[in-house]
Coordinates of C-alpha atoms and ligand atoms in Angstrom, one line a residue:
X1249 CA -56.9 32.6 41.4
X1250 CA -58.0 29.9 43.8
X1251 CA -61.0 31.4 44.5
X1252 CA -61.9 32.0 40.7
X1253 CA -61.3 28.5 39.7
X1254 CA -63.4 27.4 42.4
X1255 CA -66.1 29.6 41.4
X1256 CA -66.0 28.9 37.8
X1257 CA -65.6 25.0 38.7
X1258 CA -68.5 25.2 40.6
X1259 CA -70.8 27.5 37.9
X1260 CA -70.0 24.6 35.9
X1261 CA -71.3 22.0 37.6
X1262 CA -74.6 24.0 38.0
X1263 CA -75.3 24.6 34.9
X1264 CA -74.6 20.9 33.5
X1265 CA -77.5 19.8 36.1
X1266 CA -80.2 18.8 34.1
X1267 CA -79.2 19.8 30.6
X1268 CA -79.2 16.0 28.8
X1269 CA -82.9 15.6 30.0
X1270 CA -83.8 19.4 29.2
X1271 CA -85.0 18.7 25.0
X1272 CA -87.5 16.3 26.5
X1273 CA -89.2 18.5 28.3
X1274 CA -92.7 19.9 27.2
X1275 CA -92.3 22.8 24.7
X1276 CA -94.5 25.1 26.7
X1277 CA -92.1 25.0 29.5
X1278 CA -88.7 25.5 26.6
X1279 CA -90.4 28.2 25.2
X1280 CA -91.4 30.1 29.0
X1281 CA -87.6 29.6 29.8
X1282 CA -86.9 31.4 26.0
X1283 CA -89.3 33.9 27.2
X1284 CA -87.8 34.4 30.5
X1285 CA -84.2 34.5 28.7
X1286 CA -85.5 37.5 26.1
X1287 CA -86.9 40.0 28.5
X1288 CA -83.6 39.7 30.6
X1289 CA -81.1 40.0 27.7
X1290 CA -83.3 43.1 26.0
X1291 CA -82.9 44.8 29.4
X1292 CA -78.9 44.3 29.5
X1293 CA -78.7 45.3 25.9
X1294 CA -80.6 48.0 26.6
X1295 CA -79.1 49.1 29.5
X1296 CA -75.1 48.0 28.9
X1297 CA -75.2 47.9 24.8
X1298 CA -74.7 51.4 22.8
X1299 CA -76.7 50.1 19.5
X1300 CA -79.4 48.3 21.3
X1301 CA -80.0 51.5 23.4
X1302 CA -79.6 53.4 20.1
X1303 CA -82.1 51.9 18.1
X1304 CA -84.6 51.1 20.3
X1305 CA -84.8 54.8 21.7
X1306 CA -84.9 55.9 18.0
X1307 CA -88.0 53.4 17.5
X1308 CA -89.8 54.6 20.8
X1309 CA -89.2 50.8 22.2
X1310 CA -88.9 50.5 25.8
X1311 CA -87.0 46.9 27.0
X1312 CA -90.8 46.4 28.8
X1313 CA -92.2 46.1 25.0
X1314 CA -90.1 43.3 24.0
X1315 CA -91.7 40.1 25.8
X1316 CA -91.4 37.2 23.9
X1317 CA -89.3 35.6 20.8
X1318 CA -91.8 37.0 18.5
X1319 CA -91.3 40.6 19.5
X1320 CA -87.5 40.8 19.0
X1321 CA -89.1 41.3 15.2
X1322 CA -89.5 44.6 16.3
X1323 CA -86.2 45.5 16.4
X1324 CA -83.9 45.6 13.5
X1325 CA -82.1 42.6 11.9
X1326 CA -78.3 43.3 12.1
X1327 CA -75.9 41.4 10.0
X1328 CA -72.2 41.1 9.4
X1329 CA -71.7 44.3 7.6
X1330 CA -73.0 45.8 10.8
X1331 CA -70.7 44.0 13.1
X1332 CA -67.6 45.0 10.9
X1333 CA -68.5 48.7 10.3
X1334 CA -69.4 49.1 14.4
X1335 CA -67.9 46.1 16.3
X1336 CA -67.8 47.7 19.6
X1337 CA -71.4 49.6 19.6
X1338 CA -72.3 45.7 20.0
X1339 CA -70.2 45.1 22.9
X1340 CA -71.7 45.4 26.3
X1341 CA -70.3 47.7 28.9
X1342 CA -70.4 45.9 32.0
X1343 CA -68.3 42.9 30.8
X1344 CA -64.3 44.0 31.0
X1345 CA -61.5 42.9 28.2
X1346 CA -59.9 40.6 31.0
X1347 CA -63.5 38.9 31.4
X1348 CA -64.0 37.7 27.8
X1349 CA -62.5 36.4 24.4
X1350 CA -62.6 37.1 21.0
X1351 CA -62.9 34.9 18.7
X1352 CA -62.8 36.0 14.6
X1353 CA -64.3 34.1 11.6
X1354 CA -65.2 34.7 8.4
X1355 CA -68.8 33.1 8.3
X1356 CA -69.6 31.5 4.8
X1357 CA -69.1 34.9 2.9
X1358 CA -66.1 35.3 3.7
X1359 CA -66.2 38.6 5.8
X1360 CA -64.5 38.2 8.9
X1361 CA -65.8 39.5 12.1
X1362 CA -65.0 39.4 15.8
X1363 CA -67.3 38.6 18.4
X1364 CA -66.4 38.7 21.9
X1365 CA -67.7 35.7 24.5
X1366 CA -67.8 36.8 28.0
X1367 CA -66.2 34.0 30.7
X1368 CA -69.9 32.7 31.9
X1369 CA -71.1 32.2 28.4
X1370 CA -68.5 30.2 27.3
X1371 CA -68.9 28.0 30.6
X1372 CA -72.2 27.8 29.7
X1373 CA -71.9 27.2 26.3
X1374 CA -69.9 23.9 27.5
X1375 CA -72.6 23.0 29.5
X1376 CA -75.2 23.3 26.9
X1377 CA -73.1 21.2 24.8
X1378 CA -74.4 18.0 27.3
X1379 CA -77.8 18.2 25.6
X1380 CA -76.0 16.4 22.3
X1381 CA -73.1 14.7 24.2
X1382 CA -75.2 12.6 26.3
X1383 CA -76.4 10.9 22.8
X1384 CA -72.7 10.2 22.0
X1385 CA -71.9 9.2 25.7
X1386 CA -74.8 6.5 25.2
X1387 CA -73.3 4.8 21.9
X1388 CA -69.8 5.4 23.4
X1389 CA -70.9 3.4 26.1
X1390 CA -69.3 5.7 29.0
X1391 CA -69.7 9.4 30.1
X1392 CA -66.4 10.2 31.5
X1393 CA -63.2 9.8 30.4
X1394 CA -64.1 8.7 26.3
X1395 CA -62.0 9.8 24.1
X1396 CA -62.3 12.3 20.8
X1397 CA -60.3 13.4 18.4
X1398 CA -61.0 17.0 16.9
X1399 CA -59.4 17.6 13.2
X1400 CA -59.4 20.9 12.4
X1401 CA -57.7 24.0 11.1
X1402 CA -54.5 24.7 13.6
X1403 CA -55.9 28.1 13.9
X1404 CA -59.5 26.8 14.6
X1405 CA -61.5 28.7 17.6
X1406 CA -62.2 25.3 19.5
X1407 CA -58.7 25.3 20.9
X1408 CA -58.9 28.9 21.8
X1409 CA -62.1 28.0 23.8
X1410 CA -61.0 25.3 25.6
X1411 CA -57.7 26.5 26.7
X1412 CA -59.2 29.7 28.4
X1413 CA -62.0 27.6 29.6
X1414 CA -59.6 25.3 31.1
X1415 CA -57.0 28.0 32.6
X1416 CA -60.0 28.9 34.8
X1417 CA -61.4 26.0 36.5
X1418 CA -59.9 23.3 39.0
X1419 CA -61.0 20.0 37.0
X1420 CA -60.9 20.8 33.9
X1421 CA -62.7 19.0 30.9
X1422 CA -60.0 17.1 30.1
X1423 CA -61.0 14.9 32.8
X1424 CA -64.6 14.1 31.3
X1425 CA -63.5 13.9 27.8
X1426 CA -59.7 13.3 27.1
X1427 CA -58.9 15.1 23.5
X1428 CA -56.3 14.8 20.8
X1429 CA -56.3 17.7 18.2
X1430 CA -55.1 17.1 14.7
X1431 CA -54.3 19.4 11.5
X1432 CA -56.2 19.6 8.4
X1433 CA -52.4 20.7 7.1
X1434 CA -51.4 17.6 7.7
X1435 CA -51.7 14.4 5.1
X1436 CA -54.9 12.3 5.3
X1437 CA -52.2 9.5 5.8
X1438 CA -50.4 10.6 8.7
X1439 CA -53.7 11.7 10.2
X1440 CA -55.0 8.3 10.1
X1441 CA -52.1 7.0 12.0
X1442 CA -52.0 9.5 14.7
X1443 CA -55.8 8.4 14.7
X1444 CA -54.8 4.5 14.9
X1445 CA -52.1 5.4 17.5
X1446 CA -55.2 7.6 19.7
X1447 CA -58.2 5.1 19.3
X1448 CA -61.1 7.4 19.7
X1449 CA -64.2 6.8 20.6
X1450 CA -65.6 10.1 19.0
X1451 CA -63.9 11.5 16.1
X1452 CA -65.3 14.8 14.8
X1453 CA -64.2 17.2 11.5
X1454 CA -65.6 19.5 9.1
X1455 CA -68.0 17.4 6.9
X1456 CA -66.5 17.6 4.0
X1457 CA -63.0 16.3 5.7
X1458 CA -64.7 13.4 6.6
X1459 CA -65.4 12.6 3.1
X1460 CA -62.3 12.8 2.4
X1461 CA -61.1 10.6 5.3
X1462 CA -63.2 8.0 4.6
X1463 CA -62.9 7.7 1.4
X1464 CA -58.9 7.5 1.9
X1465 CA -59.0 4.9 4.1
X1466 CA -61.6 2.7 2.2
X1467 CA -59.8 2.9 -1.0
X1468 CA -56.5 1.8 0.6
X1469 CA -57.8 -0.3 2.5
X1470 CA -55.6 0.9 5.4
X1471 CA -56.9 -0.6 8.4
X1472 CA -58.4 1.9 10.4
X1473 CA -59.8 2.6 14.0
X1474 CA -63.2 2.4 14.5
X1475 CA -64.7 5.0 16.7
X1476 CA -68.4 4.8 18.0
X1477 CA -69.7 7.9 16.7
X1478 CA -68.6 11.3 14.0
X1479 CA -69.5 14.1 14.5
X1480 CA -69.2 16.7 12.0
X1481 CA -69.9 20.9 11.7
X1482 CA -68.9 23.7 9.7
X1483 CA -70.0 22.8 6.2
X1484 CA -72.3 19.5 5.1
X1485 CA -71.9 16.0 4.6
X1486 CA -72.3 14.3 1.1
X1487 CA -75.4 12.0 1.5
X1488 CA -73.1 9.6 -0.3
X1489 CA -70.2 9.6 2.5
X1490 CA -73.4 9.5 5.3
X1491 CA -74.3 6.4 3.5
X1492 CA -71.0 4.8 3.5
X1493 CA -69.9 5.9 7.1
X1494 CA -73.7 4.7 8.1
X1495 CA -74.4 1.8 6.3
X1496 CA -71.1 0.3 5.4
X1497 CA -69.1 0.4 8.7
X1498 CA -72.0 1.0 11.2
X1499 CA -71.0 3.8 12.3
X1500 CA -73.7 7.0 13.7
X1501 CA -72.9 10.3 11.8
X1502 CA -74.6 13.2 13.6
X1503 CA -74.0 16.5 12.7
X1504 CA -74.2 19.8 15.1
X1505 CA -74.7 23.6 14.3
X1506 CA -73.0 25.9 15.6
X1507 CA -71.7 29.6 14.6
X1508 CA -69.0 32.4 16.1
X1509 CA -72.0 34.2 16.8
X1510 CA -73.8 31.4 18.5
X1511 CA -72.1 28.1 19.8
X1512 CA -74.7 25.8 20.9
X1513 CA -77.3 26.3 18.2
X1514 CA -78.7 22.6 17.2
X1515 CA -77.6 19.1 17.2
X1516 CA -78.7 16.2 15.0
X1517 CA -80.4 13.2 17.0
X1518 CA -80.4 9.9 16.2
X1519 CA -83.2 10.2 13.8
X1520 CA -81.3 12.1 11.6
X1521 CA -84.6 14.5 10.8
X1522 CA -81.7 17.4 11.0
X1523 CA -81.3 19.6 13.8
X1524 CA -82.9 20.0 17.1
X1525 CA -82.3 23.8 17.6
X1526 CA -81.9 25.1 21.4
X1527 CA -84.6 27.4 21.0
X1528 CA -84.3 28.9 24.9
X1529 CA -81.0 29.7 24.3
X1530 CA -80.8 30.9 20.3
X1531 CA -84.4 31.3 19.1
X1532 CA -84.5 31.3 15.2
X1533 CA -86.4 32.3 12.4
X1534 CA -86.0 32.5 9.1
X1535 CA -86.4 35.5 6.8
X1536 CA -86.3 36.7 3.2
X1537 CA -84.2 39.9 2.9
X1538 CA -86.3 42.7 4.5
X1539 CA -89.7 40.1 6.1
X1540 CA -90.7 37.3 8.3
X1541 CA -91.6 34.2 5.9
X1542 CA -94.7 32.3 6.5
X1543 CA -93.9 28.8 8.9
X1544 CA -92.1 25.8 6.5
X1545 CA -90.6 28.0 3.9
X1546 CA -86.6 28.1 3.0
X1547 CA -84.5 31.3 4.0
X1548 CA -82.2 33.1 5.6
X1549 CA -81.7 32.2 9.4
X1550 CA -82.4 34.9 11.9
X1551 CA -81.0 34.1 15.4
X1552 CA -80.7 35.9 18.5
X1553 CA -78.0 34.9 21.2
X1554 CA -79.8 34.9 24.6
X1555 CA -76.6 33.4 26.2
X1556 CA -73.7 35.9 25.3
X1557 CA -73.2 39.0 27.3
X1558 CA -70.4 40.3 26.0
X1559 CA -70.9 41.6 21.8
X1560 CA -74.7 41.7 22.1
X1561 CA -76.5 40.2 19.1
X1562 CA -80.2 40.0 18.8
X1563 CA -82.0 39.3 15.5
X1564 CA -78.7 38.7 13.6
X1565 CA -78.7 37.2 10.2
X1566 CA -76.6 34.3 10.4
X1567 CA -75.9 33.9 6.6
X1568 CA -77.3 30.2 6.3
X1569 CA -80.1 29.0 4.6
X1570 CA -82.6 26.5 6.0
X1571 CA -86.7 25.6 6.6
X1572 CA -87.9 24.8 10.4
X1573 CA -89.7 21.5 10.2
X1574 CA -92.9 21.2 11.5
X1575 CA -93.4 17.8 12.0
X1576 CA -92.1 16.8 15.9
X1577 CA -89.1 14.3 15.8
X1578 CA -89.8 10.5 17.1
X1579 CA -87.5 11.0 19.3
X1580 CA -89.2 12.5 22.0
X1581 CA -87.1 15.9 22.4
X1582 CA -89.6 18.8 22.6
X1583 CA -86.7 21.1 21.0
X1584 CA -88.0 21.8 17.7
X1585 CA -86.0 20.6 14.6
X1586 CA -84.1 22.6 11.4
X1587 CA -83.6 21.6 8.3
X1588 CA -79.9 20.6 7.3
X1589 CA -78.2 23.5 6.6
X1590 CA -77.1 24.3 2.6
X1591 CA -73.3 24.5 3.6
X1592 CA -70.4 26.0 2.1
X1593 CA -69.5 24.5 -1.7
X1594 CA -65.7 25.6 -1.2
X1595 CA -63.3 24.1 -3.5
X1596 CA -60.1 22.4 -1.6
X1597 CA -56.3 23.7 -2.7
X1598 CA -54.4 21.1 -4.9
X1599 CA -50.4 21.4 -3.7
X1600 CA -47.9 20.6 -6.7
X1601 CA -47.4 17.2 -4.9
X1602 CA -51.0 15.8 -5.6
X1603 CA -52.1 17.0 -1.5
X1604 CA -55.0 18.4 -1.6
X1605 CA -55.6 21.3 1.5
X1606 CA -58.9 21.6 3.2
X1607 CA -60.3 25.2 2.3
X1608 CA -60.9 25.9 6.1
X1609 CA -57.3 26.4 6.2
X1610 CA -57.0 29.5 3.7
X1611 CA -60.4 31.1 5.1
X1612 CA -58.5 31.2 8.6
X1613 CA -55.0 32.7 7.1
X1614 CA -57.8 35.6 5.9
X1615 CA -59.7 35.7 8.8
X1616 CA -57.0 35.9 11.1
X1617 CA -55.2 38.6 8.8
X1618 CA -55.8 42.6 10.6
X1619 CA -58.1 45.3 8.2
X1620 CA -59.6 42.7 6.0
X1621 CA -63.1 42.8 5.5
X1622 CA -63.9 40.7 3.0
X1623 CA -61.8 37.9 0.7
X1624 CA -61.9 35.2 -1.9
X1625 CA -59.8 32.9 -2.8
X1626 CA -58.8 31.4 -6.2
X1627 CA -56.4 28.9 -7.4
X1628 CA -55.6 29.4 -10.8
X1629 CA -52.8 26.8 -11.5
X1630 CA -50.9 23.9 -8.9
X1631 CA -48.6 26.9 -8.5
X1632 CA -50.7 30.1 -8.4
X1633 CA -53.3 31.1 -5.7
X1634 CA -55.3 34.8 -6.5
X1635 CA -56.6 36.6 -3.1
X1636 CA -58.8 39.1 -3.6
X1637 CA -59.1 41.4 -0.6
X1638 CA -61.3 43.7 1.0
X1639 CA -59.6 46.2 3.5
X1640 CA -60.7 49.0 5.5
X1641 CA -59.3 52.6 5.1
X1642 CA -56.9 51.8 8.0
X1643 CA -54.9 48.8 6.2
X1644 CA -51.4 49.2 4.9
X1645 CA -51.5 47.1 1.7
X1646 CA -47.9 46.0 1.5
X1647 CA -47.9 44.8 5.1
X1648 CA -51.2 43.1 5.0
X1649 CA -50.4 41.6 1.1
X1650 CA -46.5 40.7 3.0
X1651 CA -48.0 39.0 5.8
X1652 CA -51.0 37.3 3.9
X1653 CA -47.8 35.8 1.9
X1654 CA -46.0 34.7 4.2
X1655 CA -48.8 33.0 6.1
X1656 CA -49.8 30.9 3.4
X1657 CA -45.9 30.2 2.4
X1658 CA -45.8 29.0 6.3
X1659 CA -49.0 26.8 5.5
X1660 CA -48.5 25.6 1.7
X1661 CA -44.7 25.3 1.6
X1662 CA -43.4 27.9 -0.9
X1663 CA -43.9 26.7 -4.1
X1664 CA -47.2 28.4 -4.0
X1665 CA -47.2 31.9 -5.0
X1666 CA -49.9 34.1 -3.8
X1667 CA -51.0 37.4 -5.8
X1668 CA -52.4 39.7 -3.0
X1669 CA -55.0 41.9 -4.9
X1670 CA -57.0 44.9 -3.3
X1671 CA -60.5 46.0 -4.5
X1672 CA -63.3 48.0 -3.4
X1673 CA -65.7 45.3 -3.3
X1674 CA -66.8 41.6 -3.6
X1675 CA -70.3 40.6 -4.9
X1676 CA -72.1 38.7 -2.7
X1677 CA -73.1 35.6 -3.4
X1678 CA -76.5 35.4 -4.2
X1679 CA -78.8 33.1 -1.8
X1680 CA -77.5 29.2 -1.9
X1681 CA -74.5 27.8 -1.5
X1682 CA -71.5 30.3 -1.0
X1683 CA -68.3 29.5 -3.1
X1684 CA -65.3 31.6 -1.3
X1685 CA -62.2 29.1 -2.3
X1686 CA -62.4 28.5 -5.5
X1687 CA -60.4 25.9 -8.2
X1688 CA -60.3 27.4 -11.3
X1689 CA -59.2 23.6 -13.2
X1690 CA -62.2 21.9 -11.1
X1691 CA -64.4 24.5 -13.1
X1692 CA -63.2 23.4 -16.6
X1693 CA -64.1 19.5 -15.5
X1694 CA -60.8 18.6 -15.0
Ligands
ZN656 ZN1 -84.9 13.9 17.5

């Protein structure tokens, strides 16, 4: 055990060498890294994945084809559907259930899937993540030791990460960055005391929460802590709440993107021009349904995860829409730059008692919940919430509709009765913003 913390602790500290200064460098050199990174991960796929060495013998590909980002066109884009009909024909091999984690979402239609993060890509991963946190680590004014506070679902896959990050290595994070987790179940109110009580000097949420926050606390007029920067990921940020955060209390609002199937895909600079993607690690493009669109046009985003050895996933729809901007930042980062992402539209749950409950937390109770393969959810009254379910052939629908209950009951309090409802399909939403929780009342302009 000794000898594995060591090791990990010591990976770590390689990997971090160099990463804040790596966006500056010259774009030729990124993009030769990227290059370096593809021809090594089509070789493990081909070699360790079953899919990968499926499709590329029934295409005639050898991994020797496949040189550069451009080429991984050539093999075929995969999407969720995919990933939930065949989860383990993505997973590698050589990586062993003791040597990774799974972590499940439900991406923005809600579908959930599971993909599995082997040890070294998750240390990597939090390595990676220097390339943004030195910009907060300059407004915070220190690079150890600042503090953060993380609000998010109590089932979110953050903590996961961290604690099996941090049960293998001698010094752990906590060290660098000291953390305080709160619930989106919990009332804005006592949130912002817990928050008062911490005094962070980073404080990041789901956009939309932060809207929420802020908008709280500056029509109470409660006084509130001041952190130095907020980050925010998941879904967007009203212009209107950047404005307020940004212009009215001074503070920087930077956003990152990042997915279950790829952690460390952009982060917004000061600039605010939207995202510097980490192209030698998750190289992008964007698609219409079946083709490559021409540079500067709006689409689907096509990534491939050059970092993850563990569920393999190369040209993989992510199921956001978003341009890549030309133009290079003033900055001076080299890392080229995304336009903000067109995020969830998801309605938030109103309790009997006037609370309102971020949607994040019902997409978790689904995404957590065994056999389901696809949900929405809709409140009909204060007291009525509809789930509509998906399940595979393997799903026992009283259990699954008892525990869905009973989950919720544990999260809402009991007043709120769920109606468990299973069908053969969803729609999907067609391109644009993806409505999964829904508020019947907010759509008759109430
Ligand atoms: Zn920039």
């Amino acid at each position: 055990m000794l000898f594995e913390r060591l090791f990990w602790s010591a990976y770590m500290a390689r990997h971090l060498l160099g990463q804040s200064t790596y966006p500056f460098r010259s774009l030729e050199s990124i993009e030769r890294d990227r290059d370096r990174r593809v021809r090594a991960m089509v070789r493990y796929a081909y070699a360790t994945v079953p899919y990968y060495r499926r499709v590329m013998d029934e295409r005639g590909l050898r991994a020797a084809d496949i040189r550069t980002a451009d080429d991984l066109a050539n093999l075929p884009i995969v999407d969720r559907r995919d990933l939930q009909r065949e989860p383990d024909s993505f997973l590698s091999t050589r990586v062993s259930p003791e040597q990774r984690l799974g972590v499940r979402s439900g991406g923005s239609s809600g579908m959930p899937i599971t993909v599995f993060h082997d040890t070294a890509a998750l240390f990597q991963n939090a390595a990676h993540g220097e390339r943004e946190r030195s910009i907060y680590a300059r407004l915070v004014g220190k690079t150890v030791g600042y503090r953060e506070a993380v609000i998010a679902s109590p089932m979110s896959t953050a903590r996961e990460v961290h604690r099996f990050s941090h049960s293998r290595v001698l010094s752990p994070n906590r060290v660098r960055i000291e953390r305080q987790y709160l619930s989106l179940l919990d009332p804005v109110e006592s949130n912002v005391e817990l928050l008062n009580a911490f005094e962070p000097d980073v404080i990041h949420s789901y956009g939309s929460y932060l809207g929420v926050l802020f908008s709280f606390v500056l029509a109470n007029q409660i006084p509130f802590h001041q952190p130095k920067v907020i980050t925010f990921s998941s879904d967007g940020i009203s212009e209107s709440v950047r404005r307020l955060i940004q212009d009215q209390l001074g503070i920087p609002v930077l956003g990152t993107y990042q997915a279950v199937e790829a952690f460390k895909i952009g982060f917004e600079c000061l600039e605010h021009r939207g995202y510097h993607v980490n192209v030698d690690l998750y190289p992008l493009r964007v698609a219409d349904r079946d083709q490559v669109m021409a540079a500067g046009g709006t689409g689907e985003l096509v990534v491939s995860n050059l970092v993850n050895r563990a569920t393999v996933l190369l040209n993989y729809r992510l199921e956001d829409i978003a341009a890549l901007v030309e133009e290079p930042c003033p900055c001076g980062r080299s890392l080229p730059l995304l336009s903000p992402i067109q995020g969830r539209a998801d309605d938030w749950i109103a309790l009997p008692s006037g609370r309102v409950v971020h949607p994040q937390l019902a997409r978790s109770i689904l995404s957590g919940t065994p056999h389901v393969w696809q949900y929405q959810i809709l409140q009909l009254t204060a007291t009525r919430l509809q789930v509509t379910v998906v399940a595979d052939s393997h799903c026992d629908q009283v259990q699954t509709r008892g525990l869905i209950s009973a989950r919720f009951a544990e999260a809402l309090g009991s007043e709120v009765q769920v109606e468990v409802m299973f069908v053969s399909s969803i729609p999907r939403t067609a391109g644009g913003k993806h409505r999964i929780v829904r508020r019947l009342e907010s759509e008759n302009g109430q």
